[in-house]
Tab-separated table of C-alpha atoms in Angstrom:
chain	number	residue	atom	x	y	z
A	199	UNK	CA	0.000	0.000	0.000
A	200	UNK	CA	2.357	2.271	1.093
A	201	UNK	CA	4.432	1.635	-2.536
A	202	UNK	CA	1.547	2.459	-4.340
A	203	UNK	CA	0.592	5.755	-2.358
A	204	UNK	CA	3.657	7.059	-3.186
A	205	UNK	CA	3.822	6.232	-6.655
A	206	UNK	CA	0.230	7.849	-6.720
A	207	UNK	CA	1.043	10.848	-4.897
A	208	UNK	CA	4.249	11.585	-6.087
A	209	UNK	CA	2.941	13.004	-10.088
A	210	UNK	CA	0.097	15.105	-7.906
A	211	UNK	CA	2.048	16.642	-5.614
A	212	UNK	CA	4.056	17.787	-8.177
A	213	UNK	CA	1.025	18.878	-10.199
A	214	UNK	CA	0.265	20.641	-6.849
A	215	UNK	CA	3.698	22.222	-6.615
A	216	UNK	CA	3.694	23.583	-9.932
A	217	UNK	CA	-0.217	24.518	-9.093
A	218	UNK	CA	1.026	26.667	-6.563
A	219	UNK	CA	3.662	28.196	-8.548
A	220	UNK	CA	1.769	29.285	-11.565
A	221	UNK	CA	-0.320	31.042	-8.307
A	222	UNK	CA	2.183	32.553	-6.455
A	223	UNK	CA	3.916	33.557	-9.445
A	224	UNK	CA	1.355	36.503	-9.766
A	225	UNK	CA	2.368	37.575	-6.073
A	226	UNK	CA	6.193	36.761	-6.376
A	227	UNK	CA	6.697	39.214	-9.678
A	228	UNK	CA	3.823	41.730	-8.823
A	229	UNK	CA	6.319	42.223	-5.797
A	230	UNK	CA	8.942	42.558	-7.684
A	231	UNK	CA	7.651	45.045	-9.919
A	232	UNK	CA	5.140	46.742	-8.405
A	233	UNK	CA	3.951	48.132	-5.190
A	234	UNK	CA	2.227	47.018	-2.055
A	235	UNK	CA	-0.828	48.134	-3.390
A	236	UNK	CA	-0.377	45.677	-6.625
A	237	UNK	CA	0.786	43.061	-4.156
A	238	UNK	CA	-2.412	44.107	-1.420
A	239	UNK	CA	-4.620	44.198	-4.800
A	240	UNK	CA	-3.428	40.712	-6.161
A	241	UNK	CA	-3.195	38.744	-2.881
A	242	UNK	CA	-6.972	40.046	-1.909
A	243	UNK	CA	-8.033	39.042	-5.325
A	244	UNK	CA	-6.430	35.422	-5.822
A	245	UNK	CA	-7.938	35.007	-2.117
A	246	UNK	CA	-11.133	35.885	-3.686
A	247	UNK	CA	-10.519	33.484	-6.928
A	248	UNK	CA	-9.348	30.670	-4.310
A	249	UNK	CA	-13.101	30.615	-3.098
A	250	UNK	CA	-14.485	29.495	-6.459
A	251	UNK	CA	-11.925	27.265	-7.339
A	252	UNK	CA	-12.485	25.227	-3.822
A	253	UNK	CA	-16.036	25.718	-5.030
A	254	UNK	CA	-15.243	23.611	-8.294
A	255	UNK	CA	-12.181	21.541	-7.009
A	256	UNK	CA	-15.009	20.626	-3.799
A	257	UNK	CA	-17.540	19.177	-6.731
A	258	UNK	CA	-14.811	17.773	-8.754
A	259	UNK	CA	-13.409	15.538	-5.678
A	260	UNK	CA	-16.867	14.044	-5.541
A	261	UNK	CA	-16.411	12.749	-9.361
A	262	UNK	CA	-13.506	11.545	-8.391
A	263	UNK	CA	-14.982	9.576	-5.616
A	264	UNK	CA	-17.545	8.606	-7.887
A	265	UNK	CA	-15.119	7.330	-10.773
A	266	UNK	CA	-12.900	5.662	-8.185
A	267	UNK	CA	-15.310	3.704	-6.427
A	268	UNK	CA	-17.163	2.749	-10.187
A	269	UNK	CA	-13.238	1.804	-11.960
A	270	UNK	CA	-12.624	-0.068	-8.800
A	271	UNK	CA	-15.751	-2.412	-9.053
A	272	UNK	CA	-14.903	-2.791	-12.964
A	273	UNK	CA	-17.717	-1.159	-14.007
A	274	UNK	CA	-17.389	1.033	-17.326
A	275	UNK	CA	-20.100	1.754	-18.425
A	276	UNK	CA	-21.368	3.351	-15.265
A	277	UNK	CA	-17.509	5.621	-15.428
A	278	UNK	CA	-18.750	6.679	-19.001
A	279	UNK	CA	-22.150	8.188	-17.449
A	280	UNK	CA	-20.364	9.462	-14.838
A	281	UNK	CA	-17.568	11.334	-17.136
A	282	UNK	CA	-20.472	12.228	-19.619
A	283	UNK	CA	-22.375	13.760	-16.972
A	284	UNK	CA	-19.249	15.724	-15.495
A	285	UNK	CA	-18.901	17.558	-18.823
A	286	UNK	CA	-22.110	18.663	-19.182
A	287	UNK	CA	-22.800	20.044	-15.386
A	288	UNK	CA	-19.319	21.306	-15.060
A	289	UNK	CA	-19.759	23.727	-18.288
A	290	UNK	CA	-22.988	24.785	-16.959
A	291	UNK	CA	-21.987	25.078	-13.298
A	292	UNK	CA	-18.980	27.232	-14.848
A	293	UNK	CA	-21.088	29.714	-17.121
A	294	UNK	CA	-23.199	30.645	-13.957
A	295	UNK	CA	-20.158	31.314	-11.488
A	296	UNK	CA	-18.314	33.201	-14.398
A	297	UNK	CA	-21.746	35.337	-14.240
A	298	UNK	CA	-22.108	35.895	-10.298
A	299	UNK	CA	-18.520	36.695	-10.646
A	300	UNK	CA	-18.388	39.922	-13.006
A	301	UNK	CA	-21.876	40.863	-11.464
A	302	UNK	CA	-20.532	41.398	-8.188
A	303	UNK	CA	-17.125	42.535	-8.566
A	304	UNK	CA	-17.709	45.969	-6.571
A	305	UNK	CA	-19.784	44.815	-4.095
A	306	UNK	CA	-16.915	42.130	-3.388
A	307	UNK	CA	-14.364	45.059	-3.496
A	308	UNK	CA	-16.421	46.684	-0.769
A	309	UNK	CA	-17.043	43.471	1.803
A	310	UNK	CA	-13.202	42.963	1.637
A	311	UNK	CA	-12.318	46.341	3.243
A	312	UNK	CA	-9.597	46.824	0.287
A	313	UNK	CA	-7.422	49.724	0.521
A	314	UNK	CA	-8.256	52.792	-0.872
A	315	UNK	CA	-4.847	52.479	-3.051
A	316	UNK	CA	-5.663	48.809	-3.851
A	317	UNK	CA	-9.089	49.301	-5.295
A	318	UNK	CA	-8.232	49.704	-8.980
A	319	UNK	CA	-6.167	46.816	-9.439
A	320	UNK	CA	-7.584	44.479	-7.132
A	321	UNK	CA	-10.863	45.286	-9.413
A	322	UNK	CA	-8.897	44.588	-12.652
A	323	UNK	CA	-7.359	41.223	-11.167
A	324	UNK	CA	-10.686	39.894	-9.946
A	325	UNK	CA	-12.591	40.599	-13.213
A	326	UNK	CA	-9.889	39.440	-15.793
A	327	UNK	CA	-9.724	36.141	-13.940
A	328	UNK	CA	-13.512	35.763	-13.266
A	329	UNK	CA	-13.549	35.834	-17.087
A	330	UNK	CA	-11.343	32.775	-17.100
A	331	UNK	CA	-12.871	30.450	-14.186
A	332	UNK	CA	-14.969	27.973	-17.181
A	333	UNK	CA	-11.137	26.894	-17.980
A	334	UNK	CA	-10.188	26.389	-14.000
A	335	UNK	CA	-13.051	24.485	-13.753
A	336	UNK	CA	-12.221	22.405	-16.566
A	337	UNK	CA	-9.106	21.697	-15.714
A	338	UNK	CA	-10.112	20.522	-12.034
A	339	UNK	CA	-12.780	18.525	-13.403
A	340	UNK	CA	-10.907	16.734	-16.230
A	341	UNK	CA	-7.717	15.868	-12.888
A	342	UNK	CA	-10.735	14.535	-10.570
A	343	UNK	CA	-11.483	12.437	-13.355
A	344	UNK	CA	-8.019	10.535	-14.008
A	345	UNK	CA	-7.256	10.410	-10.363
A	346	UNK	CA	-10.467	8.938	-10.038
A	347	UNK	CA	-9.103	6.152	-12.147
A	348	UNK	CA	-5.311	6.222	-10.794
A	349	UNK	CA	-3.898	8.503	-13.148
A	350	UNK	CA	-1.744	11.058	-11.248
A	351	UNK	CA	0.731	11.778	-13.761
A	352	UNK	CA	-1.671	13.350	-16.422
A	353	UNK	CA	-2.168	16.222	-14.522
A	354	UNK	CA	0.979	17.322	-13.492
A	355	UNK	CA	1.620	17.030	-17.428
A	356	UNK	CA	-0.922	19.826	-17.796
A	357	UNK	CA	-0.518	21.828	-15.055
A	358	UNK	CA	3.345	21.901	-15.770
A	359	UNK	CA	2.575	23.722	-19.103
A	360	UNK	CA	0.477	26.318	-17.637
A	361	UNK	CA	2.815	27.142	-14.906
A	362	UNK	CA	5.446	27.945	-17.314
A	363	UNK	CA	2.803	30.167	-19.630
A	364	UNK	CA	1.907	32.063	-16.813
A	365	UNK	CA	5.333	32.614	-15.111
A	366	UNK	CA	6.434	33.673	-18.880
A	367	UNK	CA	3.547	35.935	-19.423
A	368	UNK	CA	3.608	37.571	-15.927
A	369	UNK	CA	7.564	38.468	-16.407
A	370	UNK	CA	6.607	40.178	-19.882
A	371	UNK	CA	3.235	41.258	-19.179
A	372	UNK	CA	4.287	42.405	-15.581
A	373	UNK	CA	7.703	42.882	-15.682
A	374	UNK	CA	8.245	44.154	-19.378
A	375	UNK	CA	4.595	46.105	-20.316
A	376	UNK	CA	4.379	46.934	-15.971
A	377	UNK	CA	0.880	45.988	-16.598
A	378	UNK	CA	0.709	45.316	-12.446
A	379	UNK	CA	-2.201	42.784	-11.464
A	380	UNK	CA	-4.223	42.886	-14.560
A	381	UNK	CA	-1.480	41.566	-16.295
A	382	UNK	CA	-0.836	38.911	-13.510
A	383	UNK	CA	-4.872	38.321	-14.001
A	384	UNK	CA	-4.022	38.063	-17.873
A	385	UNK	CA	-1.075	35.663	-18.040
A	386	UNK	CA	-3.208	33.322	-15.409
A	387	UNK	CA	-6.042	33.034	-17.330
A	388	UNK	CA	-4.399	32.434	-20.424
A	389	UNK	CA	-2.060	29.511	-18.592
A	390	UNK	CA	-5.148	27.816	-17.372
A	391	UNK	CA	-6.831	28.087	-21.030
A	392	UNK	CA	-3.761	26.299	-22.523
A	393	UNK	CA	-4.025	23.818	-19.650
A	394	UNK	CA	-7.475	22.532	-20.059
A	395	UNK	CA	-7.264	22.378	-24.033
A	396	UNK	CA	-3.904	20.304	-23.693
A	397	UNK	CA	-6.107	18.068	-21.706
A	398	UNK	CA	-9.028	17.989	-23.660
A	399	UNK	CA	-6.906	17.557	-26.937
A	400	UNK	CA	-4.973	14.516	-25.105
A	401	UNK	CA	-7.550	12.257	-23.693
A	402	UNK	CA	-9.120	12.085	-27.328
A	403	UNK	CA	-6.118	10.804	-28.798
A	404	UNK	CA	-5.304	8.152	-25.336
A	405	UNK	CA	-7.754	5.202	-23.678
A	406	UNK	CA	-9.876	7.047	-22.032
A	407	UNK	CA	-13.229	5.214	-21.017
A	408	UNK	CA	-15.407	8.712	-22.566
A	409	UNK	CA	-15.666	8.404	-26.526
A	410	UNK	CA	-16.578	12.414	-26.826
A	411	UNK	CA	-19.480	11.864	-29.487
A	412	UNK	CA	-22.326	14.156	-28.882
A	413	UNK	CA	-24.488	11.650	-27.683
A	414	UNK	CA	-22.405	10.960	-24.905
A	415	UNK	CA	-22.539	14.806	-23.592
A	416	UNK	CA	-25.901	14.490	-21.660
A	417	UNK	CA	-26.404	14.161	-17.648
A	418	UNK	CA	-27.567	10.765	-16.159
A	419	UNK	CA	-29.985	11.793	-13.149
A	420	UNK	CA	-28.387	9.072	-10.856
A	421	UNK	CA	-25.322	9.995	-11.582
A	422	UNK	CA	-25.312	13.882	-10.878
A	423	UNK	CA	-27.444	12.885	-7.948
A	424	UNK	CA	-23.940	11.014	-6.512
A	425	UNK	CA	-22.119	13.975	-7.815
A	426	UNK	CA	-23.802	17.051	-6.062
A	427	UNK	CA	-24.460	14.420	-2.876
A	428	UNK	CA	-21.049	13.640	-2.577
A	429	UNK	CA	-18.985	16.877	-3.857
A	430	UNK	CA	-21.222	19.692	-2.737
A	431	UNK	CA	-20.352	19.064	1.048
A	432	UNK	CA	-16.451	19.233	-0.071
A	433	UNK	CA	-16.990	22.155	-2.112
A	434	UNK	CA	-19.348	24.125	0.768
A	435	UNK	CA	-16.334	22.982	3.197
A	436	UNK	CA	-13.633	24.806	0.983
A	437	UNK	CA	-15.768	27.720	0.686
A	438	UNK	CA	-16.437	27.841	4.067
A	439	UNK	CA	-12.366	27.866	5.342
A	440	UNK	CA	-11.731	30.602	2.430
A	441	UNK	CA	-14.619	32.448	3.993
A	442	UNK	CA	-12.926	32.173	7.197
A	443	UNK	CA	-9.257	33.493	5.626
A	444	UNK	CA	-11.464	36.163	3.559
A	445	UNK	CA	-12.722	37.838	6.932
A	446	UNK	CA	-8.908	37.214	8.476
A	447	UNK	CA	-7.725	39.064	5.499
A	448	UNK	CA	-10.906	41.848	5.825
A	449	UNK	CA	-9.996	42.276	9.538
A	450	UNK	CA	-6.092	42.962	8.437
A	451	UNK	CA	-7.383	45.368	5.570
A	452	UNK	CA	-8.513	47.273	7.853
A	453	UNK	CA	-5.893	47.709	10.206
A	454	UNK	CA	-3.529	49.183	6.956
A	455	UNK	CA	-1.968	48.603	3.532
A	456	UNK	CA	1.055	46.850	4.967
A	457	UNK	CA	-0.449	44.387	7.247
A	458	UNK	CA	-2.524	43.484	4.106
A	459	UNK	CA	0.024	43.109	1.872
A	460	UNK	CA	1.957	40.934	4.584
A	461	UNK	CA	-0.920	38.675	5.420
A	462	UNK	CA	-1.270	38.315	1.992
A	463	UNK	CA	2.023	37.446	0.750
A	464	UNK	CA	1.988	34.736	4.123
A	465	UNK	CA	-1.100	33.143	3.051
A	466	UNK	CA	1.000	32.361	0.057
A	467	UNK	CA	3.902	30.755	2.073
A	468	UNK	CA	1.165	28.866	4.257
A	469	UNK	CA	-0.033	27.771	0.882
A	470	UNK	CA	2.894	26.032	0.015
A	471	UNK	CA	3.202	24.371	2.868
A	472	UNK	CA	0.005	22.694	2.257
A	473	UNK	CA	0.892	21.157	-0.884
A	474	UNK	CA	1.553	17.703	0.868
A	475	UNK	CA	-1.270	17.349	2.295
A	476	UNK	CA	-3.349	18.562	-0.411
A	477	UNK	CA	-1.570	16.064	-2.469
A	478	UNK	CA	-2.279	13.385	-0.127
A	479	UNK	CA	-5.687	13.910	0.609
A	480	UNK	CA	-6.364	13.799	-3.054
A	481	UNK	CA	-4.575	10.850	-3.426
A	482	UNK	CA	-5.790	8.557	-0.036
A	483	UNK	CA	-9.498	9.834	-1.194
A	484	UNK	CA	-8.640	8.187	-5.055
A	485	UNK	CA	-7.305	5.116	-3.327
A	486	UNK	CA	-9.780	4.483	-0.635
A	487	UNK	CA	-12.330	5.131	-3.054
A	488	UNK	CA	-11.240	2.276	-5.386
A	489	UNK	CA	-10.323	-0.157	-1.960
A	490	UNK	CA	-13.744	0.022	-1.001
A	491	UNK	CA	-15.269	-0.109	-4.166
A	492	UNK	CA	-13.417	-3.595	-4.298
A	493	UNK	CA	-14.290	-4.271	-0.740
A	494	UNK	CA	-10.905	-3.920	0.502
A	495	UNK	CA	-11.519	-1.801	3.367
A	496	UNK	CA	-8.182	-3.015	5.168
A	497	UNK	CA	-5.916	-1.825	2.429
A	498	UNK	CA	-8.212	1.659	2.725
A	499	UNK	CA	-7.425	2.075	6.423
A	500	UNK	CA	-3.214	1.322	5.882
A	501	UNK	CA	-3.692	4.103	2.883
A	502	UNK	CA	-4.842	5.945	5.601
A	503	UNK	CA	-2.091	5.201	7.912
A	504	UNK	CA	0.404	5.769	5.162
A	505	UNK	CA	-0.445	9.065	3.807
A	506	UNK	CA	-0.566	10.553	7.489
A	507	UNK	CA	2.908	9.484	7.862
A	508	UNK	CA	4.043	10.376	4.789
A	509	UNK	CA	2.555	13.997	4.789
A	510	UNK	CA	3.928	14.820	8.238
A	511	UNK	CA	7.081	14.441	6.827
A	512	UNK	CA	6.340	17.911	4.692
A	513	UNK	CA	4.104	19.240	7.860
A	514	UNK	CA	7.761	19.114	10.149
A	515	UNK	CA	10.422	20.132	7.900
A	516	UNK	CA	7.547	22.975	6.496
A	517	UNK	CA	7.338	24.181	10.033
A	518	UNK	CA	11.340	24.400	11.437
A	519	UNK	CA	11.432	26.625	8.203
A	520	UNK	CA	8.999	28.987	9.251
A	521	UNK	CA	10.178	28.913	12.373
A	522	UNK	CA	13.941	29.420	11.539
A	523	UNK	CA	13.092	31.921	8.423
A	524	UNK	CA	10.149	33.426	8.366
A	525	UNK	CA	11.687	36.872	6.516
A	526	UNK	CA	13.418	34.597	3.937
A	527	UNK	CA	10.191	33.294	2.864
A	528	UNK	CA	8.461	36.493	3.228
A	529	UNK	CA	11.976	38.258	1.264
A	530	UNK	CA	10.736	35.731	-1.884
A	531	UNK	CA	7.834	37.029	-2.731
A	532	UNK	CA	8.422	40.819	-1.201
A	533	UNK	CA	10.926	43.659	-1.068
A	534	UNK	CA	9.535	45.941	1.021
A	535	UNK	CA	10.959	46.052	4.230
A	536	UNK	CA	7.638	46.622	6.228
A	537	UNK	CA	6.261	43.917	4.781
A	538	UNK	CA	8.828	41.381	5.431
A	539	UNK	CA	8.877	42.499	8.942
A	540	UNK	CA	4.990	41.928	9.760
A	541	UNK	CA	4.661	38.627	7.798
A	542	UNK	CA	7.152	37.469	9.447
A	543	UNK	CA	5.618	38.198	12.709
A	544	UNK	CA	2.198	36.662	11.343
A	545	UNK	CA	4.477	33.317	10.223
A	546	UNK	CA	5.390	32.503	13.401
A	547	UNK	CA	2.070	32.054	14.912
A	548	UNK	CA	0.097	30.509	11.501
A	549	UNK	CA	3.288	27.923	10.680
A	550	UNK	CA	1.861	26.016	13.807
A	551	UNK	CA	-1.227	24.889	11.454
A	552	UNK	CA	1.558	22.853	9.229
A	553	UNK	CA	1.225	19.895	11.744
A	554	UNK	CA	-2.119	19.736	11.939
A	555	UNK	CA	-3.311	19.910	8.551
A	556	UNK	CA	-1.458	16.553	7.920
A	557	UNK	CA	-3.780	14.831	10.248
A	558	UNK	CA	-6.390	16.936	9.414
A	559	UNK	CA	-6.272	16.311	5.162
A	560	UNK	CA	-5.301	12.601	5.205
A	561	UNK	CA	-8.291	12.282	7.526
A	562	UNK	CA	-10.519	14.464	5.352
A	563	UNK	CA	-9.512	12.335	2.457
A	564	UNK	CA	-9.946	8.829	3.851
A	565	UNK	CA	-13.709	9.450	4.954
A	566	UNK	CA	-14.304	10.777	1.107
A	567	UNK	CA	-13.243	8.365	-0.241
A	568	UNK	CA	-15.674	6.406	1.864
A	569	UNK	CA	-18.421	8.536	0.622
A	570	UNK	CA	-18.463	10.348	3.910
A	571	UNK	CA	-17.873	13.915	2.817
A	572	UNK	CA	-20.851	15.150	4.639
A	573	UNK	CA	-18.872	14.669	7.964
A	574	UNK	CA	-15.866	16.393	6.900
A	575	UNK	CA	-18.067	19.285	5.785
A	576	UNK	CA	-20.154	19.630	9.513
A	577	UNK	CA	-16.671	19.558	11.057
A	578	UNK	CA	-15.626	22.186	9.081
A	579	UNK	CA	-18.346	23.959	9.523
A	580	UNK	CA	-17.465	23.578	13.601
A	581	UNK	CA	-14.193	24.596	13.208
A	582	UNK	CA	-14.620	27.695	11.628
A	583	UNK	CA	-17.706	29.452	13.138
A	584	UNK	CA	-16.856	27.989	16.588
A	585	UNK	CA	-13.102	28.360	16.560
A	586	UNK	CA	-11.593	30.468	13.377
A	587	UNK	CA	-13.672	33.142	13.089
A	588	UNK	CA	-14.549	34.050	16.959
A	589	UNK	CA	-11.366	34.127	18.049
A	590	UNK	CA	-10.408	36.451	15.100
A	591	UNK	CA	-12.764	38.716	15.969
A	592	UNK	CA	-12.039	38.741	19.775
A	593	UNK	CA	-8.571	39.118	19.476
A	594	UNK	CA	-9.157	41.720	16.834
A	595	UNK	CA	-10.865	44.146	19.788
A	596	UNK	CA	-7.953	43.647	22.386
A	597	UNK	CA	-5.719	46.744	22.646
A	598	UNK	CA	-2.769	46.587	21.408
A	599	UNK	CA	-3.209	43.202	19.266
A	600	UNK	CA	-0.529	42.198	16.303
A	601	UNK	CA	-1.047	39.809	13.715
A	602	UNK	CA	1.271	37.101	15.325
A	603	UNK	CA	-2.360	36.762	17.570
A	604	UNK	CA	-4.732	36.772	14.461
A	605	UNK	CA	-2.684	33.855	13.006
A	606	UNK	CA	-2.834	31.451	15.923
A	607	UNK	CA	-7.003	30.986	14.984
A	608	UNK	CA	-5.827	28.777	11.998
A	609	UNK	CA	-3.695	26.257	14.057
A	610	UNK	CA	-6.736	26.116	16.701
A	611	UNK	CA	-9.392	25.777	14.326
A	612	UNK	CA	-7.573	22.735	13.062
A	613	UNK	CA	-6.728	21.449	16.169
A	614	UNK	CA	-10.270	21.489	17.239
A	615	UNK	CA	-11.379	19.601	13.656
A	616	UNK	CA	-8.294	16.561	14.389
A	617	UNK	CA	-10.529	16.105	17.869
A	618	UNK	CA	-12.979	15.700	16.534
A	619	UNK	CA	-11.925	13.517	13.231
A	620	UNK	CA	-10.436	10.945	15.711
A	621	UNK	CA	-13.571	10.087	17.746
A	622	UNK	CA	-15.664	9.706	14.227
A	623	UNK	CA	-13.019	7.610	12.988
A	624	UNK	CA	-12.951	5.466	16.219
A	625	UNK	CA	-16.951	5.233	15.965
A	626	UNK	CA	-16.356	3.761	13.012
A	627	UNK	CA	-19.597	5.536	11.215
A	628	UNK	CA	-17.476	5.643	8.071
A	629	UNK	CA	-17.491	2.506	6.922
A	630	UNK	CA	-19.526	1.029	4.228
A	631	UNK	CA	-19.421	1.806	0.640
A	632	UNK	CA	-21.690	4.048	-0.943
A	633	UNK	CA	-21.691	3.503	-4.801
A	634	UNK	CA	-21.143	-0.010	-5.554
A	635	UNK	CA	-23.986	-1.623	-3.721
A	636	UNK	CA	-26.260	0.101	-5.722
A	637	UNK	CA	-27.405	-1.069	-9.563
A	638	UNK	CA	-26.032	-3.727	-11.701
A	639	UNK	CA	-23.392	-5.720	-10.894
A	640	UNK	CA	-20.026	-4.899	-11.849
A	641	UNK	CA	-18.704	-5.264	-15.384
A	642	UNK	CA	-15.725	-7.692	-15.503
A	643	UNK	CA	-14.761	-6.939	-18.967
């Protein structure tokens, strides 16, 4: 098991790596180049894009569930519907959130407290990529898909060309034309455009169980019934915890440019340090999903096992670095002094959460891949409105606060969700699979 996880989550956490670069290349050369404005206005906005993409990525785990437990059980025809079904709700889902998205851009502008200075081009940034979330959400769904199946290295494939479009088109459209965050917001959308065509143009020329004839493009009720039931308590969970960052980062906007542009640019190196456990979440929820499809709940629980072990490994050596260099990482993505200075200060406090997101993802992704995503989602939903965003607020009214206290509510919200992931897990209410008992039996061919 533990042979396989790796060789599973090795191609996606290097998809997720590059993921993250292609993101924080926007912040890293807006720095550069620009002012704390562009870097307040472009770490506000991607904060603001991050909420719809957990939106899709949420919806898209659940096809991967879906697929995983269906390939598992052999049965084909069933990952056809599902993949048929994906297309078509995906491209719709995407169409409406591209809509809500340039609708609201001002009133979003005004909830986030953005500084006077960062109004223009956080405006730009968020409208230029709301234009280009129907090739985001392509991209996420077409990944859930193959890692559905236990195809990892697809992805990275993809996601490998788009980082280098957009790191290429930020230095020239940033750095040459000193187009600031609209030109950031331009060289992102365009990466993630290439990205989803590769894919598209890729898995029509490989064996892929989807044949793309028209016919095939329509939605199966059962099957988007499994979809929304399954992804839309994953996607409500990630929109939840960037609700809860959104009013951090509202709070900080408040208090002055600087301490936004810091807790910005931080919420980028926190980022990165989640990239193992995003990576293994993805990939225990893939695997657990096909060893219970097949009935094989043992080898679920030792992927479980596995991928906690293996993910603390990034949590630890993620955390003495923040610990030991918090204005080196800041000095990456910032020049400004200031800045560097009161991230640093935020690091500190926030690097804590490291740990506990390795218990807390690998946990998250075993009880998905069960089917159980409606737990993970209540937790969540405990976590932050009990823990995250109260003590945010409270510490926000004590005189004299810093942002080294505002970043110890991420560590304690998680804390509070590992609690309470343990006792469910020792209840054992996960267990059972939800997919494969259901219809005809599976397809051996």
């Amino acid at each position: 098991v533990k042979t396989t996880l790796l060789r599973f989550t090795l191609p996606f956490l290097a998809a997720t790596l590059l993921q993250f670069l292609y993101g924080a290349a926007d912040l890293i050369i807006v720095g550069q180049f620009a002012n704390a404005a562009g870097v307040s206005a472009v770490s506000t906005g991607s904060q603001i894009m991050q909420m719809f993409t957990g939106l899709a990525m949420g919806l898209a785990s659940g096809g991967t569930v879906i697929v995983g437990q269906y390939w598992g059980a052999r049965r084909r025809e069933d990952v056809q519907e599902t993949i048929g079904t994906m297309f078509c709700f995906f491209t719709l889902f995407a169409l409406a959130m591209t809509a809500f998205i340039l609708l609201f851009v001002d009133p979003i502008i005004a909830v986030m407290n953005v500084p006077e200075e960062a109004k223009v081009p956080a405006w730009d940034y968020i409208f230029i990529c709301g234009c280009g979330t129907i090739f985001i959400t392509g991209y996420n769904m077409v990944s859930g898909i193959l890692r559905g199946m236990g195809d990892s290295k697809r992805p990275m494939y993809f996601v490998m060309v788009a980082c280098v479009v957009n790191v290429v088109g930020d230095l020239i459209l940033v750095g040459g034309f000193g187009m600031g965050a609209a030109g950031a917001a331009i060289a992102t959308v365009a990466s993630q455009a290439l990205s989803l065509l590769l894919s598209v143009l890729v898995l029509r020329r490989k064996d892929f169980p989807f044949d793309f004839k028209r016919a095939s493009f329509r939605i199966h009720r059962d099957k988007l019934i499994s979809l929304v039931k399954l992804g839309t308590p994953v996607a409500i969970q990630n929109i939840l915890v960037s609700l809860s960052f959104l009013i951090i980062t509202a709070i900080v906007n408040n208090i002055g440019l600087v301490e936004s542009a810091a807790v910005g640019t931080a919420g980028r190196i926190g980022d990165f340090g989640l990239l193992g456990p995003i990576a293994f979440l993805s990939a225990i929820s893939a695997m657990v999903a096909q060893n219970i499809g097949a009935g094989r709940e043992d080898r679920a629980k030792a992927t479980l096992k596995y991928g906690i072990l293996f993910s603390l490994v990034f949590g630890v050596v993620m955390f003495v670095l923040l610990q030991l260099f918090p204005q080196g990482a800041m000095s990456i993505f910032n020049n400004d002094q200031r800045v560097i200075e009161a991230g640093a200060l935020y690091l500190r406090s926030f690097c804590f959460d490291s740990l506990l997101t390795c218990f807390v993802f690998s946990l998250n992704g075993f009880f998905g891949g069960c089917g159980r995503t409606g737990f993970a989602l209540a937790n969540s939903v405990l976590a932050t409105f009990l823990v995250r965003v109260p003590v945010v607020l409270i510490v926000s009214l004590i005189p004299d606060t810093t942002i080294f206290h505002i970043g110890m509510a991420t560590p304690l919200a998680s804390a509070f969700q590992v609690v309470v992931q343990l006792i469910y897990y020792r209840l054992g209410r996960w267990k059972g699979a939800v997919l494969v008992q259901e219809g005809a039996p599976a397809d051996e061919s």
